[in-house]
XYZ file of C-alpha atoms in Angstrom:
517
model
C 121.146 96.290 117.266
C 123.344 93.242 116.599
C 124.126 92.747 120.310
C 120.450 93.177 121.267
C 119.418 90.598 118.672
C 121.975 88.075 119.956
C 121.076 88.827 123.586
C 117.376 88.148 123.005
C 118.141 84.967 121.078
C 120.362 83.651 123.873
C 117.816 84.643 126.526
C 115.126 82.741 124.619
C 117.453 79.749 124.360
C 118.355 79.803 128.077
C 114.746 79.975 129.229
C 113.802 77.200 126.819
C 116.663 75.026 128.070
C 115.745 75.381 131.744
C 112.050 74.643 131.288
C 112.488 71.822 128.822
C 114.917 70.063 131.125
C 112.371 70.363 133.921
C 109.486 69.129 131.775
C 111.609 66.348 130.305
C 112.495 65.062 133.765
C 108.863 65.310 134.821
C 107.704 63.482 131.682
C 109.563 60.311 132.658
C 107.755 60.058 135.983
C 104.365 61.212 134.710
C 104.386 58.834 131.738
C 105.055 55.805 133.931
C 102.313 56.829 136.389
C 99.798 57.505 133.615
C 100.603 54.168 131.949
C 100.198 52.275 135.214
C 97.089 53.985 136.609
C 95.267 55.230 133.488
C 96.404 52.668 130.896
C 98.160 52.686 127.538
C 94.835 52.938 125.683
C 93.942 56.232 127.393
C 97.316 57.756 126.531
C 96.885 56.538 122.980
C 93.430 58.164 122.960
C 94.710 61.582 124.044
C 97.455 61.478 121.428
C 95.045 60.451 118.671
C 92.447 63.090 119.654
C 95.149 65.771 119.608
C 96.070 64.767 116.088
C 92.430 64.742 114.964
C 92.076 68.310 116.197
C 95.333 69.141 114.468
C 93.446 68.510 111.239
C 90.883 71.161 112.201
C 93.661 73.623 112.932
C 94.441 73.604 109.223
C 91.815 76.345 109.183
C 94.494 78.584 110.726
C 95.911 78.625 107.180
C 99.315 79.944 108.203
C 97.884 83.198 109.554
C 100.444 83.278 112.374
C 103.441 82.978 110.054
C 102.030 85.582 107.639
C 101.286 88.112 110.389
C 104.659 87.423 112.023
C 106.386 88.253 108.735
C 104.381 91.498 108.447
C 105.432 92.543 111.971
C 109.213 92.353 111.407
C 109.538 95.702 109.612
C 107.284 97.830 111.901
C 109.002 96.308 114.939
C 112.380 97.239 113.442
C 111.067 100.782 112.824
C 109.180 100.890 116.187
C 105.959 101.908 114.453
C 103.435 101.330 117.261
C 100.386 102.312 115.227
C 101.143 99.863 112.443
C 101.949 97.128 114.967
C 98.565 97.626 116.664
C 96.795 97.512 113.290
C 98.513 94.285 112.247
C 97.768 92.605 115.599
C 94.130 93.752 115.292
C 94.084 92.160 111.845
C 95.406 88.986 113.467
C 92.578 89.111 116.014
C 89.902 89.520 113.356
C 91.241 86.653 111.285
C 91.585 84.398 114.338
C 87.960 84.978 115.325
C 86.751 83.880 111.899
C 88.999 80.839 112.007
C 87.769 80.031 115.511
C 84.160 79.856 114.338
C 85.166 77.548 111.476
C 87.109 75.271 113.852
C 84.174 75.191 116.288
C 81.678 74.194 113.586
C 84.012 71.606 112.060
C 84.857 70.251 115.514
C 81.208 69.660 116.373
C 80.675 67.947 113.018
C 83.742 65.727 113.436
C 82.613 64.623 116.899
C 79.694 62.772 115.297
C 82.196 60.307 113.822
C 84.070 59.570 117.067
C 82.086 56.372 117.855
C 82.967 55.048 114.413
C 86.621 56.039 114.649
C 87.113 54.390 118.072
C 84.690 51.494 117.538
C 87.261 48.779 118.284
C 88.413 50.317 121.577
C 87.120 49.466 125.064
C 87.287 53.059 126.349
C 83.798 54.408 127.264
C 82.316 56.881 124.789
C 81.804 59.356 127.626
C 85.553 59.532 128.184
C 86.220 59.857 124.454
C 83.752 62.749 124.016
C 84.908 64.515 127.190
C 88.546 64.354 126.114
C 87.696 65.486 122.600
C 85.714 68.561 123.654
C 88.225 69.524 126.339
C 91.004 69.577 123.753
C 88.723 71.394 121.275
C 87.906 74.166 123.767
C 91.605 74.536 124.618
C 92.307 74.989 120.924
C 89.560 77.611 120.544
C 90.990 79.677 123.396
C 94.061 80.272 121.249
C 91.922 81.742 118.460
C 89.523 83.916 120.459
C 91.731 85.134 123.311
C 95.454 84.475 122.803
C 95.887 86.029 119.339
C 98.126 88.851 120.694
C 100.763 86.257 121.555
C 102.058 86.684 117.976
C 103.607 90.031 118.969
C 105.746 88.420 121.668
C 107.008 85.888 119.149
C 107.809 88.438 116.432
C 109.506 90.711 118.994
C 111.933 87.954 120.098
C 110.187 87.622 123.458
C 109.579 83.894 123.133
C 110.974 83.520 126.641
C 107.814 85.129 128.054
C 105.563 82.622 126.302
C 107.868 79.721 127.181
C 108.075 80.672 130.857
C 104.318 80.912 131.341
C 103.393 77.942 129.176
C 105.951 75.624 130.743
C 105.278 76.737 134.333
C 101.570 76.097 133.848
C 102.384 72.820 132.097
C 104.505 71.592 135.016
C 101.811 72.473 137.563
C 99.171 70.795 135.400
C 101.115 67.535 135.036
C 101.872 67.382 138.774
C 98.169 67.715 139.551
C 97.262 65.118 136.908
C 99.835 62.721 138.376
C 98.243 63.105 141.807
C 94.779 62.505 140.354
C 95.954 59.402 138.486
C 97.796 58.004 141.527
C 95.124 58.609 144.172
C 91.884 58.381 142.180
C 92.658 56.920 138.746
C 89.936 59.180 137.345
C 90.054 59.741 133.589
C 87.431 62.506 133.791
C 89.316 64.464 136.459
C 92.521 64.225 134.399
C 90.696 65.731 131.403
C 89.072 68.529 133.445
C 92.482 69.603 134.764
C 93.763 69.712 131.176
C 91.013 72.184 130.266
C 91.172 74.339 133.404
C 94.878 74.991 132.983
C 94.338 76.127 129.395
C 91.930 78.785 130.686
C 94.258 79.817 133.510
C 97.242 80.116 131.182
C 95.266 82.323 128.812
C 94.395 84.750 131.606
C 97.991 84.985 132.805
C 99.446 85.357 129.308
C 97.143 88.237 128.374
C 97.881 89.988 131.662
C 101.593 89.802 130.811
C 101.057 91.145 127.278
C 99.224 94.166 128.718
C 102.163 94.774 131.024
C 104.878 94.463 128.334
C 102.992 96.488 125.695
C 100.853 99.052 127.573
C 100.520 101.072 124.356
C 98.994 98.139 122.446
C 95.287 98.740 121.825
C 93.707 96.249 119.437
C 90.235 95.899 117.963
C 89.554 92.563 116.228
C 86.221 93.973 114.961
C 88.197 96.065 112.458
C 89.653 92.913 110.916
C 87.729 93.199 107.626
C 88.688 96.852 107.144
C 92.346 96.161 107.952
C 92.402 93.145 105.649
C 91.677 95.514 102.748
C 94.319 97.912 104.048
C 96.985 95.164 104.062
C 96.358 93.164 100.851
C 99.674 91.298 101.179
C 98.187 89.483 104.184
C 95.667 87.684 101.982
C 98.321 86.699 99.455
C 100.709 85.323 102.085
C 97.938 83.490 103.934
C 96.739 81.781 100.757
C 100.282 80.625 100.030
C 100.915 79.528 103.611
C 97.681 77.536 103.729
C 99.187 75.113 101.224
C 102.389 74.887 103.283
C 100.271 74.259 106.386
C 98.692 71.207 104.768
C 102.142 69.753 104.162
C 103.169 70.381 107.778
C 100.025 68.635 108.964
C 100.666 65.533 106.864
C 104.214 65.337 108.213
C 103.426 65.759 111.907
C 99.759 65.223 112.701
C 98.885 62.248 110.499
C 101.765 60.048 111.613
C 100.115 58.827 114.823
C 96.820 58.298 112.990
C 98.526 56.203 110.305
C 100.380 54.196 112.957
C 97.063 53.593 114.731
C 95.362 52.668 111.437
C 97.967 50.008 110.623
C 98.720 48.822 114.182
C 96.806 49.623 117.419
C 96.396 52.195 120.184
C 98.893 50.173 122.229
C 101.520 50.543 119.497
C 100.773 54.291 119.415
C 101.496 54.318 123.161
C 104.753 52.313 122.770
C 105.825 54.681 120.014
C 104.770 57.518 122.320
C 107.098 56.228 125.050
C 110.036 56.826 122.716
C 108.655 60.095 121.412
C 107.996 61.525 124.869
C 111.793 61.453 125.252
C 112.885 62.125 121.687
C 110.263 64.775 120.983
C 110.911 66.636 124.236
C 114.619 66.806 123.410
C 113.831 67.695 119.809
C 111.404 70.389 120.927
C 114.133 71.780 123.157
C 116.366 72.200 120.117
C 113.537 73.473 117.921
C 112.498 76.027 120.535
C 116.038 77.164 121.313
C 117.024 77.389 117.653
C 113.579 78.528 116.534
C 113.804 81.442 118.978
C 116.136 83.097 116.479
C 113.353 83.286 113.839
C 112.348 86.809 114.839
C 116.031 87.778 114.930
C 116.402 86.500 111.365
C 113.380 88.569 110.341
C 114.954 91.607 111.965
C 118.247 90.870 110.177
C 116.574 90.563 106.764
C 114.730 93.846 107.428
C 118.165 95.548 107.587
C 118.677 94.581 103.913
C 122.412 93.758 104.258
C 122.931 90.633 102.112
C 126.592 89.753 102.976
C 125.772 89.833 106.704
C 122.601 87.806 106.111
C 124.460 85.069 104.209
C 127.203 84.908 106.851
C 124.614 84.459 109.607
C 122.871 81.799 107.501
C 126.021 79.666 107.414
C 126.569 80.134 111.135
C 123.045 78.824 111.772
C 123.630 75.920 109.362
C 126.756 74.968 111.333
C 124.842 75.129 114.609
C 121.958 73.041 113.228
C 124.162 70.296 111.809
C 126.274 70.098 114.964
C 123.335 69.967 117.394
C 121.374 67.538 115.187
C 124.278 65.118 114.759
C 125.083 65.092 118.490
C 121.395 64.611 119.292
C 120.844 61.705 116.896
C 124.088 59.906 117.779
C 123.424 60.232 121.514
C 119.780 59.144 121.388
C 120.604 56.175 119.159
C 123.000 54.782 121.779
C 121.213 55.921 124.952
C 117.448 55.617 124.579
C 117.106 51.814 124.659
C 118.940 51.321 127.975
C 116.946 54.232 129.374
C 113.634 52.662 128.301
C 114.722 49.417 130.005
C 115.491 51.270 133.248
C 112.353 53.399 133.004
C 109.491 51.033 132.114
C 111.094 47.695 131.201
C 112.178 45.644 128.193
C 108.579 44.940 127.163
C 108.260 48.473 125.771
C 111.270 48.378 123.422
C 110.715 48.991 119.715
C 112.778 47.373 116.983
C 116.184 48.924 116.343
C 115.297 49.811 112.765
C 112.192 51.666 113.979
C 114.422 53.771 116.226
C 116.761 54.432 113.300
C 113.852 55.632 111.136
C 112.527 57.858 113.934
C 115.942 59.500 114.240
C 116.234 59.936 110.471
C 112.991 61.917 110.638
C 114.328 64.060 113.470
C 117.642 64.745 111.710
C 115.959 65.816 108.463
C 113.489 67.965 110.380
C 116.340 69.777 112.097
C 118.738 70.357 109.202
C 116.041 71.733 106.894
C 115.396 74.451 109.487
C 117.803 77.210 108.339
C 116.401 77.343 104.798
C 112.822 77.446 106.111
C 113.691 80.136 108.699
C 115.183 82.431 106.076
C 112.413 81.784 103.541
C 109.916 82.838 106.197
C 111.940 85.962 107.004
C 111.934 86.918 103.317
C 108.229 86.110 103.001
C 108.950 83.589 100.242
C 105.944 81.263 100.295
C 105.018 81.229 96.585
C 106.376 77.704 95.928
C 102.965 76.179 96.601
C 103.561 73.127 94.405
C 106.354 72.028 96.751
C 104.110 71.425 99.798
C 101.453 69.803 97.583
C 104.085 67.369 96.307
C 105.352 66.792 99.846
C 101.865 66.066 101.188
C 100.976 63.670 98.365
C 104.298 61.842 98.708
C 103.919 61.500 102.453
C 100.333 60.224 102.341
C 100.885 57.879 99.393
C 104.091 56.305 100.692
C 102.859 56.145 104.306
C 99.664 54.330 103.303
C 101.334 52.063 100.743
C 104.286 51.050 102.904
C 102.335 51.325 106.167
C 99.881 48.680 104.993
C 102.785 46.343 104.197
C 105.386 47.170 106.859
C 103.404 48.890 109.631
C 105.085 51.634 111.624
C 108.299 51.401 109.577
C 106.425 52.125 106.350
C 104.713 55.163 107.885
C 108.066 56.590 108.992
C 109.574 55.985 105.540
C 106.803 58.095 104.026
C 107.736 61.190 106.009
C 111.470 60.604 105.425
C 111.071 60.481 101.640
C 108.867 63.580 101.405
C 110.937 65.623 103.852
C 114.192 64.745 102.095
C 112.960 65.772 98.645
C 111.163 68.993 99.554
C 112.548 70.182 102.891
C 116.202 69.282 102.397
C 116.634 69.585 98.619
C 114.046 71.983 97.202
C 113.841 74.577 100.018
C 117.572 75.504 99.875
C 117.340 75.773 96.074
C 114.388 78.160 96.377
C 116.112 80.262 99.057
C 119.354 80.686 97.128
C 117.530 81.543 93.903
C 114.858 83.912 95.205
C 116.224 85.143 98.534
C 120.012 85.308 98.293
C 120.276 85.470 94.470
C 123.310 83.203 94.767
C 124.353 80.041 92.846
C 122.764 76.969 94.451
C 126.088 75.130 94.168
C 127.366 77.379 96.975
C 124.925 75.574 99.246
C 125.585 72.031 98.112
C 129.374 72.180 98.288
C 129.220 73.321 101.923
C 126.419 70.944 102.909
C 128.259 67.938 101.486
C 131.229 68.794 103.712
C 129.013 68.761 106.806
C 127.427 65.426 105.860
C 130.807 63.791 105.167
C 132.195 64.970 108.513
C 129.088 63.744 110.352
C 129.346 60.325 108.696
C 133.049 60.076 109.528
C 132.517 61.121 113.153
C 129.600 58.664 113.538
C 131.707 55.753 112.296
C 134.694 56.729 114.440
C 132.526 57.384 117.526
C 130.775 54.011 117.233
C 134.097 52.240 116.736
C 135.539 53.875 119.866
C 132.488 52.781 121.883
C 133.062 49.230 120.675
C 136.744 49.328 121.670
C 136.180 50.884 125.103
C 133.599 48.280 126.235
C 132.031 50.585 128.840
C 129.763 49.108 131.571
C 126.271 48.189 130.375
C 124.171 51.348 130.902
C 120.945 49.315 131.200
C 121.957 47.770 134.540
C 121.621 50.871 136.738
C 120.781 54.561 136.519
C 124.225 55.599 137.764
C 125.911 53.593 134.999
C 123.546 55.088 132.444
C 124.373 58.624 133.592
C 128.121 57.908 133.416
C 127.737 56.336 129.987
C 125.631 59.272 128.740
C 128.053 61.920 130.005
C 131.045 60.145 128.494
C 129.318 59.522 125.165
C 127.884 63.027 124.666
C 131.095 64.770 125.725
C 133.377 62.598 123.602
C 131.222 62.788 120.485
C 130.698 66.552 120.837
C 134.458 67.120 121.063
C 135.101 64.788 118.135
C 132.476 66.397 115.903
C 133.420 69.907 117.028
C 137.033 69.268 116.036
C 135.937 68.135 112.581
C 133.523 71.051 112.143
C 136.137 73.652 113.091
C 137.677 73.077 109.663
C 134.596 74.763 108.102
C 134.187 78.539 107.886
C 130.595 78.673 109.131
C 131.581 76.927 112.360
C 134.576 79.211 112.919
C 132.443 82.318 112.338
C 129.867 81.036 114.822
C 132.485 80.439 117.528
C 133.999 83.881 116.936
C 130.563 85.503 117.202
C 129.853 83.802 120.537
C 133.267 84.787 121.941
C 132.820 88.391 120.774
C 129.372 88.591 122.337
C 130.539 87.402 125.757
C 133.606 89.634 125.624
C 131.381 92.659 124.999
C 129.280 91.723 128.012
C 132.398 91.315 130.149
C 131.795 87.616 130.815
C 134.925 86.342 129.085
C 138.341 87.919 128.852
C 140.822 87.597 126.006
């Protein structure tokens, strides 16, 4: 069981790595073509419309997370009947949510002319883009609801492979359309058509992997009464969903409100790099969520706590290397990619990376809380949402994009990085919270020390300017990432969680005959 869990987690991580590297490379070329042939305003429009529809997706109310939690135990016990019932419940709930999203989406579209009144983009383009993205969203509710089983069963690699393959093909076709025709409408139509195609392929694959799975969403109401815990968890998760929305989906809207669509696009140039890399880490590390659920279902607390600290070590290491590397590498890359005119202020970059770091290191506590089904702390997300909105508006009005970023930093630090571990150790592990803080402080001190030492070494070495050529940038990046990883890894090896993680990886590969003692 342990080896199978690790094997699936590593398979998920490998597939995620391959596809995200491909999509990341493609993003650099596609972004420059879209900027040149379609314009910064159009890219800002698509990003803003996506975030508007993200507000409607609040109607999902955390159904996916609640149903995923309910699937861990029957998957562990291989109870096919119960699995089919829970997925049918998911289908029934998703249909109801889909109708709500459709009605709200039509209503919201009436305000699009008002929302984009100061932009020169034709209303026809705005409405076409909006409804294309809305229909793509609805497909997930009415057709793709069975995808939850792949996620809970640690088969994220199936979803990743199909989604990313379709995504690559879609972007290539959109690049050709932008380059040869410059048609905004054709670009939008391709976006919609690939959503439909992906849905057909994904459901074909689910039928192949789970031939025994027979679901009936029409029984959703009956099954909802049969599984009363679903309603309780969904109600709790709805509040958490609001907090997630304010952290992720409102940021671009606030930036647009206090700046312009062009600034959203400039910010997007950074985020297309940073977010792709961050999503790579989130997907690779998030692929262990189902494994954590399976582990908690075993009800072996000492093993669970040991794995928790191994994941903490992995999160802090990967996050620190990511933030340090991006801080030193992204500006010369932007210069080489699209020119100096698209650079943001250094302090804006620093605030972006603070957001990313906090988002990453809060992950282990949230993963384990979800595995335990601990969502009852509903005042925490309410506080987080109010903090984020209040600070983002107050400071955004005065300082622009920097104020908006400070809002999410403050709320994420208080709730995600301070409260969530407290709640986990009290309600999940039943352990003193000080056990968490004394280890976490060690990681933060070592990261701070390695950052200072790494920056000082870069200053002493005086390497060639990476902004002068791509070959110099690649050399600079390889040297920087390798050196800092070795430096931080040496520091982290002094901590037990890191040593346990390394031993687990070595043991796994030895068992598979890939490494020899």
